[in-house]
């Protein structure tokens, strides 16, 4: 019930504003005895860090994480892990105009309407900067998963930038880290470069679709009927800034299929049941099948753009707004490590939940 | 944390299996003093009831709800409301074959793998019959909303059946109740009739897209950053049987837009801010804007079909399965009232949550 | 967060009013594969049932429990278990006077002030009748514990009735079931008989102290620092009707001891550490030590008495009230099985929680 | 469900170890628009701070709180408030002996048995130092209560030190701040001085009873039947280090009373119902009556003493332990501000909960 947290047994509460002194995550419920240090978490934070190339905001943040509790002599102790990231680059003069005007497509207006007060500097709590805390928490989850679910591999990548989608036939896992877009398709990656340069120069922005795949997880994770694995993934991804849609497996396109087309037929392999396809995205009835879990989500374009938009101010006067300052032309790029972090946290949480309610591993044997 | 429940302050826990003695919902946190009786809930249950036309399962269930607690002299008392629906038509002989074989695309296999035991009769807990309990709980939520948010209107309808989508230009609210598909487009409705008859006769099935719209709600509902209104709607809709994707406003298509296209510009109307468009689906930063809240979700085709599919049994032997019995050729039809019920429960929950954390109504005035 | 429920992974939500159609418990999170039927639960309900001797209310209730879900072919399935008890003896004419007057020492006035509506029949939701649902849920917990913690033994008994306490030196476990007071001291039991007969005949009532002991549980249960085992036991016992104090081990008397007196010294036994004493009541730092867990709670005297008491009515007029009808002269008697049930539920819950967060069994070896 | 947190809508999660870099509290759910700065919180921390006189541990901690988030231009924003206190005096050499030996009466052994790893420095997470975080969170709660419940007054004091109790007839609210024991009875205060000097010099320790009273709160707070106001107070106080018993109003002594003696009779005063006495401690049926809420809890003597006690070490060898270093001869003294902080947090939480579920203020009018 903590509004700024998620998870059942592995519980992450994030805190902090874009331009406050610091932000971070309170991680409660990490199992004890897991090797952990700040460097392990930093690796993931560095993937999300802004200012690394011309396609992400030029705000310079060290994003250095400090572990304040819960780790002793290089291992987790089972007590809360406090992760703190100091904000260093807080050029608040950039944001003067948005103190009184509401950016169309932004949470400025709703935070004001809900709370009657808002930290307008850089979007305050609604800034995508909050996702740094998620990535840090995801680093803790990955450390635990590397011990508790050693075969697991989580991979995020971008499958669409604006009107340009990747071609699944050209999907190459090695390509993802080779371009600044986490794009798995080398042809698309080179196409996006020019496309995004154009948008960036014109002060515009564009949306994206991110896909996150987890492979090597056991069957049996997920707690029907309201803490299903897909339910928690849908909530987790939808809670990321600017996300407007979440799909599992076939997603929205499942509506277009017949029962014959959609059924993933089952045969027996040497290690148990094998599915002929994965329309289900690795989840049936809210429980993992052991196949790859496949989640996709859309990220809307950044609302901070250079083109003037009509809006109102707090006084109720009609006006225009142009958002200068340092912004991401495609904020979806930095959402990739965030989606991976959410996947890691949710899978660890469900592993612990399954272990608590049912015991270790899948219980019903086949064959 | 109760796995079979959802909600923060208005909390619904459902219970019951398809072929057990009864199913129902334990509703905790309904405000006191709300006029309520069984008839008010029955109205909504009757909309979801199977066997009403040739397009839904021919299982005959009275689906009569009994209120066992929480109501005194026609009003809620603030104590838990227990809603029970007896199962009457439990022809379990229809389901003999699925006791040992796993239907492809169904939760049979994952329930077995997770729990090592499953009530295979009619899908047990994973049956869409569970959604009757949601609709009953939604009836309680609607009763409370009619007092606490009197201008609210919730409307669900189907916008796609398989390859056939409705045309938004032909959207007619009056049409929805006139056809058996909750279809708002009279042309599509007539088209779907033949299409679904064909599928039904061949023992096939097809997916669907459902849209649920809520209008007349205040700005300010939603609790960032992990109990956002869209987060809770995504979880709520994804938890419905067979749902594979959830969208808010532009949904997945938001990825294709530029910042200019996606921004809902703001002007002043007589009663406050007015938005020029609703790409946001009524939610910014996880908080309602006061515009219509628009949610869409896809429902995959029923996995119970007459065409033989390859599968395995508990002994690990490869085999084929044909699912006879009484099934929905398009289970999405009956998901419409379920989506409405989830919307009602979640909006009431967020109204109470907002009232608790912030006080009554929006706080930040504009103008 | 559901207000009418408790537990983290083994979650019990009770519902129902004293004179409504039924009451019960929704039990979510019971592990699968546990042998369970109604008779196993009935055994515990029969221990709490009213009207069994002249010392408890003469209301006649069959208190027959019906399992509506979650059990298939004699075993739990891991899905919610709905337990329903129909109310049969609802002589509401007995309670006419309390519809408008508030009994001193009773929840009549606070339910009215909080909710503005109350089911006054038999105390409605605030009736001790609610505890039948707890005992039923405790029956489920005991069934699971008999599989998961086979050496566990839970024993409740009364150590004080009004001014008369038992003598610990005369504690005899065999005696507890031999008298109607669950009194472990045969001398006290015979003393209490006359004492309570006198109070009963004069229409008075008296308080009691109940002690519940659990032996045979492992070290390591309890989740510091806010879901400590003693924290959850304190909440669980305090939530029982009429309870005004809860003690662990030395309890309030711990305040009178010095550090030397209070320390339970440790030596090594054949199976691990052995404590020289148990001032701690089996819990250190909120975690079980493996010693007996010892909890005590006080139950105030029933507020329904024959002696006229000054009070007011809803109209704000001063008046007097005499509560006729069928009441317990010492409601503490029936609280004994309730305390045992709470102990069972909380221990099972902590076993599951420990298993989820830390893994099976204690982790740190000594020796 | 976050194990290191408490509260429903006003949710406090504490983190940090005795000798780690910092400790603190993540406060989620504080209403927006509340004036707050670090000084307001510091006032309460200074009351609990060690080393202020010869009766508390000589560890020197500045206990300076830093607000890292959730406050903007001197007001809360409704987003999480992160409170951090750096540990400055971490003389860990004092604690060398306890790295391998378990102090009798201390959580050393159970943390080891549960987690298989423990930060032994100063007790790690089980140190009373954790209560600094509670007091800081209590400062936030008090700031909110001063706006939302302006008439409220919370007062904590010690009513027993070892064998010496205060005399209620000599209770003087002015006296509490005049002596180092928060003792409301001037005669007892002077008696305790010599008593505790003797214990301190001999390296012993002693237990205490703390009473916390809240006056000026409305009727109607408390959410039956498992989030009752007394249930949450019992859990809250029992979760404080070294607490072994909790009482509301008459507490354990309620067991000795008859129904006539225990009933708080009701008459009408100018502002509504008036009770003739307060055996109930201000709570009936788990809901506040509007009278003073009275809670008492016992604190066991510190287990760190100079007298050798028999114990074992991790290797399973029998040995003796003497705890040198800086300890509180009566740790109950510093528990007084902690009890007040818990009361503040819980009352604010219940105010928000009541507002959310029922609306503002009591609903049922009398007269």
Tab-separated table of C-alpha atoms in Angstrom, chain D residues 26-229:
chain	number	residue	atom	x	y	z
D	26	UNK	CA	11.217	6.948	4.022
D	27	UNK	CA	7.895	8.654	4.739
D	28	UNK	CA	5.276	8.047	2.072
D	29	UNK	CA	1.801	9.513	2.167
D	30	UNK	CA	2.273	12.759	4.070
D	31	UNK	CA	-0.451	15.144	2.888
D	32	UNK	CA	0.717	18.068	0.741
D	33	UNK	CA	0.916	21.686	1.842
D	34	UNK	CA	2.180	21.012	5.381
D	35	UNK	CA	4.849	23.478	6.572
D	36	UNK	CA	7.978	21.432	7.311
D	37	UNK	CA	11.696	21.947	7.710
D	38	UNK	CA	14.571	20.041	9.295
D	39	UNK	CA	14.479	22.144	12.473
D	40	UNK	CA	10.925	21.014	13.257
D	41	UNK	CA	12.049	17.407	13.136
D	42	UNK	CA	15.319	18.112	14.944
D	43	UNK	CA	13.409	19.273	18.026
D	44	UNK	CA	12.043	15.779	18.521
D	45	UNK	CA	15.314	14.042	17.680
D	46	UNK	CA	17.078	16.116	20.308
D	47	UNK	CA	14.728	14.732	22.958
D	48	UNK	CA	15.850	11.185	22.167
D	49	UNK	CA	19.523	11.943	21.532
D	50	UNK	CA	21.995	9.846	23.528
D	51	UNK	CA	24.702	11.276	25.732
D	52	UNK	CA	22.687	14.132	27.175
D	53	UNK	CA	23.147	13.102	30.791
D	54	UNK	CA	24.790	10.347	32.763
D	55	UNK	CA	21.755	8.072	32.544
D	56	UNK	CA	21.936	7.403	28.812
D	57	UNK	CA	24.630	5.881	26.634
D	58	UNK	CA	27.705	8.068	26.320
D	59	UNK	CA	27.830	7.482	22.579
D	60	UNK	CA	27.898	10.971	21.049
D	61	UNK	CA	25.699	11.351	18.021
D	62	UNK	CA	24.772	14.674	16.496
D	63	UNK	CA	21.627	12.990	15.164
D	64	UNK	CA	21.264	15.715	12.595
D	65	UNK	CA	18.445	15.049	10.200
D	66	UNK	CA	18.607	15.985	6.531
D	67	UNK	CA	15.454	16.171	4.390
D	68	UNK	CA	16.355	14.768	0.974
D	69	UNK	CA	12.995	14.900	-0.785
D	70	UNK	CA	9.305	15.681	-0.582
D	71	UNK	CA	9.567	19.272	0.653
D	72	UNK	CA	9.547	22.300	-1.638
D	73	UNK	CA	9.787	25.906	-0.531
D	74	UNK	CA	9.064	24.917	3.070
D	75	UNK	CA	6.018	22.774	2.402
D	76	UNK	CA	5.379	19.093	1.853
D	77	UNK	CA	4.424	18.219	-1.720
D	78	UNK	CA	2.637	14.896	-1.155
D	79	UNK	CA	5.643	12.955	-2.502
D	80	UNK	CA	7.909	10.721	-0.371
D	81	UNK	CA	9.929	12.485	2.307
D	82	UNK	CA	13.358	10.974	2.794
D	83	UNK	CA	14.907	11.676	6.196
D	84	UNK	CA	18.575	10.809	6.598
D	85	UNK	CA	20.722	10.866	9.740
D	86	UNK	CA	24.437	10.262	9.261
D	87	UNK	CA	26.124	8.081	11.870
D	88	UNK	CA	29.123	9.964	13.145
D	89	UNK	CA	30.361	8.222	16.294
D	90	UNK	CA	31.018	4.643	15.211
D	91	UNK	CA	33.658	3.461	17.639
D	92	UNK	CA	33.364	-0.129	16.507
D	93	UNK	CA	36.354	-1.304	18.495
D	94	UNK	CA	34.075	-1.279	21.551
D	95	UNK	CA	32.088	-4.138	20.104
D	96	UNK	CA	34.789	-6.617	19.121
D	97	UNK	CA	33.719	-9.306	21.579
D	98	UNK	CA	30.167	-9.602	20.329
D	99	UNK	CA	31.219	-10.486	16.792
D	100	UNK	CA	31.286	-14.156	17.688
D	101	UNK	CA	29.434	-14.400	21.019
D	102	UNK	CA	25.688	-13.998	21.502
D	103	UNK	CA	24.544	-11.674	24.302
D	104	UNK	CA	21.823	-13.355	26.414
D	105	UNK	CA	18.578	-11.439	26.085
D	106	UNK	CA	19.714	-9.832	22.842
D	107	UNK	CA	18.759	-10.312	19.196
D	108	UNK	CA	22.332	-11.373	18.311
D	109	UNK	CA	21.450	-15.053	18.232
D	110	UNK	CA	18.143	-14.778	16.392
D	111	UNK	CA	19.452	-12.507	13.643
D	112	UNK	CA	22.201	-15.059	13.125
D	113	UNK	CA	19.781	-17.964	13.074
D	114	UNK	CA	17.373	-16.219	10.728
D	115	UNK	CA	19.733	-14.629	8.241
D	116	UNK	CA	23.027	-16.506	8.548
D	117	UNK	CA	24.754	-13.132	8.492
D	118	UNK	CA	24.542	-10.158	10.820
D	119	UNK	CA	26.083	-6.763	11.183
D	120	UNK	CA	27.248	-7.294	14.754
D	121	UNK	CA	28.603	-3.773	15.156
D	122	UNK	CA	26.483	-2.180	17.863
D	123	UNK	CA	23.654	-4.603	17.254
D	124	UNK	CA	23.361	-3.635	13.587
D	125	UNK	CA	19.738	-3.362	12.570
D	126	UNK	CA	18.485	-4.568	15.975
D	127	UNK	CA	20.095	-1.631	17.770
D	128	UNK	CA	17.849	0.873	19.540
D	129	UNK	CA	19.518	3.366	17.246
D	130	UNK	CA	16.815	2.445	14.713
D	131	UNK	CA	14.357	4.384	16.869
D	132	UNK	CA	15.997	7.661	15.842
D	133	UNK	CA	14.398	7.115	12.454
D	134	UNK	CA	10.998	6.641	14.099
D	135	UNK	CA	11.367	9.860	16.027
D	136	UNK	CA	12.261	11.711	12.824
D	137	UNK	CA	9.184	10.279	11.089
D	138	UNK	CA	7.147	11.238	14.144
D	139	UNK	CA	8.297	14.804	13.614
D	140	UNK	CA	6.734	14.765	10.159
D	141	UNK	CA	3.533	13.293	11.587
D	142	UNK	CA	3.382	16.001	14.252
D	143	UNK	CA	3.803	18.710	11.635
D	144	UNK	CA	0.841	17.289	9.709
D	145	UNK	CA	-1.231	16.788	12.860
D	146	UNK	CA	-0.658	20.381	13.934
D	147	UNK	CA	-2.514	21.377	10.765
D	148	UNK	CA	-5.081	18.578	10.511
D	149	UNK	CA	-5.857	17.955	14.204
D	150	UNK	CA	-4.860	21.237	15.841
D	151	UNK	CA	-6.151	20.470	19.341
D	152	UNK	CA	-4.144	17.276	19.699
D	153	UNK	CA	-1.622	16.942	22.509
D	154	UNK	CA	0.641	13.872	22.859
D	155	UNK	CA	2.486	13.331	26.108
D	156	UNK	CA	4.816	10.481	27.064
D	157	UNK	CA	6.321	9.811	30.473
D	158	UNK	CA	7.758	7.011	32.567
D	159	UNK	CA	5.537	5.501	35.247
D	160	UNK	CA	7.841	2.787	36.503
D	161	UNK	CA	11.569	2.211	36.774
D	162	UNK	CA	12.298	-1.301	37.987
D	163	UNK	CA	10.559	-1.859	41.301
D	164	UNK	CA	9.711	1.836	41.721
D	165	UNK	CA	6.429	3.121	40.296
D	166	UNK	CA	5.083	6.650	40.204
D	167	UNK	CA	2.048	7.609	42.256
D	168	UNK	CA	-0.774	8.715	39.922
D	169	UNK	CA	-1.975	11.069	42.653
D	170	UNK	CA	1.260	13.012	42.308
D	171	UNK	CA	1.111	13.153	38.484
D	172	UNK	CA	2.225	16.634	37.410
D	173	UNK	CA	2.515	17.327	33.675
D	174	UNK	CA	4.922	20.197	34.333
D	175	UNK	CA	7.337	17.898	36.137
D	176	UNK	CA	7.967	15.630	33.126
D	177	UNK	CA	10.505	17.879	31.409
D	178	UNK	CA	12.217	18.830	34.656
D	179	UNK	CA	14.029	15.557	35.300
D	180	UNK	CA	16.127	13.290	33.070
D	181	UNK	CA	13.615	10.410	33.373
D	182	UNK	CA	10.488	12.027	31.872
D	183	UNK	CA	8.994	11.227	35.288
D	184	UNK	CA	5.692	12.991	36.070
D	185	UNK	CA	6.020	12.427	39.835
D	186	UNK	CA	8.624	14.643	41.566
D	187	UNK	CA	8.994	12.277	44.518
D	188	UNK	CA	9.613	9.277	42.295
D	189	UNK	CA	12.001	11.284	40.126
D	190	UNK	CA	14.282	12.005	43.053
D	191	UNK	CA	14.052	8.408	44.232
D	192	UNK	CA	14.963	7.100	40.756
D	193	UNK	CA	18.079	9.259	40.633
D	194	UNK	CA	19.854	7.379	43.388
D	195	UNK	CA	18.433	4.049	42.274
D	196	UNK	CA	19.712	4.407	38.713
D	197	UNK	CA	23.074	5.790	39.824
D	198	UNK	CA	23.554	2.602	41.774
D	199	UNK	CA	22.628	0.409	38.833
D	200	UNK	CA	24.792	2.396	36.458
D	201	UNK	CA	27.858	2.182	38.663
D	202	UNK	CA	27.477	-1.560	39.102
D	203	UNK	CA	27.159	-1.979	35.339
D	204	UNK	CA	23.637	-3.314	35.677
D	205	UNK	CA	20.418	-2.216	33.983
D	206	UNK	CA	16.710	-2.100	34.729
D	207	UNK	CA	13.339	-2.128	32.956
D	208	UNK	CA	10.656	0.549	32.787
D	209	UNK	CA	7.036	1.288	31.979
D	210	UNK	CA	6.189	4.157	29.621
D	211	UNK	CA	2.753	5.698	29.260
D	212	UNK	CA	1.738	7.799	26.274
D	213	UNK	CA	-1.441	9.851	26.319
D	214	UNK	CA	-3.114	11.609	23.423
D	215	UNK	CA	-5.812	14.156	24.142
D	216	UNK	CA	-7.895	16.313	21.866
D	217	UNK	CA	-8.566	13.765	19.142
D	218	UNK	CA	-11.988	13.220	17.590
D	219	UNK	CA	-14.263	10.213	18.050
D	220	UNK	CA	-14.326	7.792	15.135
D	221	UNK	CA	-10.679	6.939	14.430
D	222	UNK	CA	-9.895	3.251	14.022
D	223	UNK	CA	-10.773	0.704	11.366
D	224	UNK	CA	-12.320	-2.499	12.723
D	225	UNK	CA	-11.750	-5.283	12.904
D	226	UNK	CA	-8.063	-5.794	12.109
D	227	UNK	CA	-6.812	-2.236	11.788
D	228	UNK	CA	-8.419	-1.090	15.015
D	229	UNK	CA	-6.763	1.892	16.627
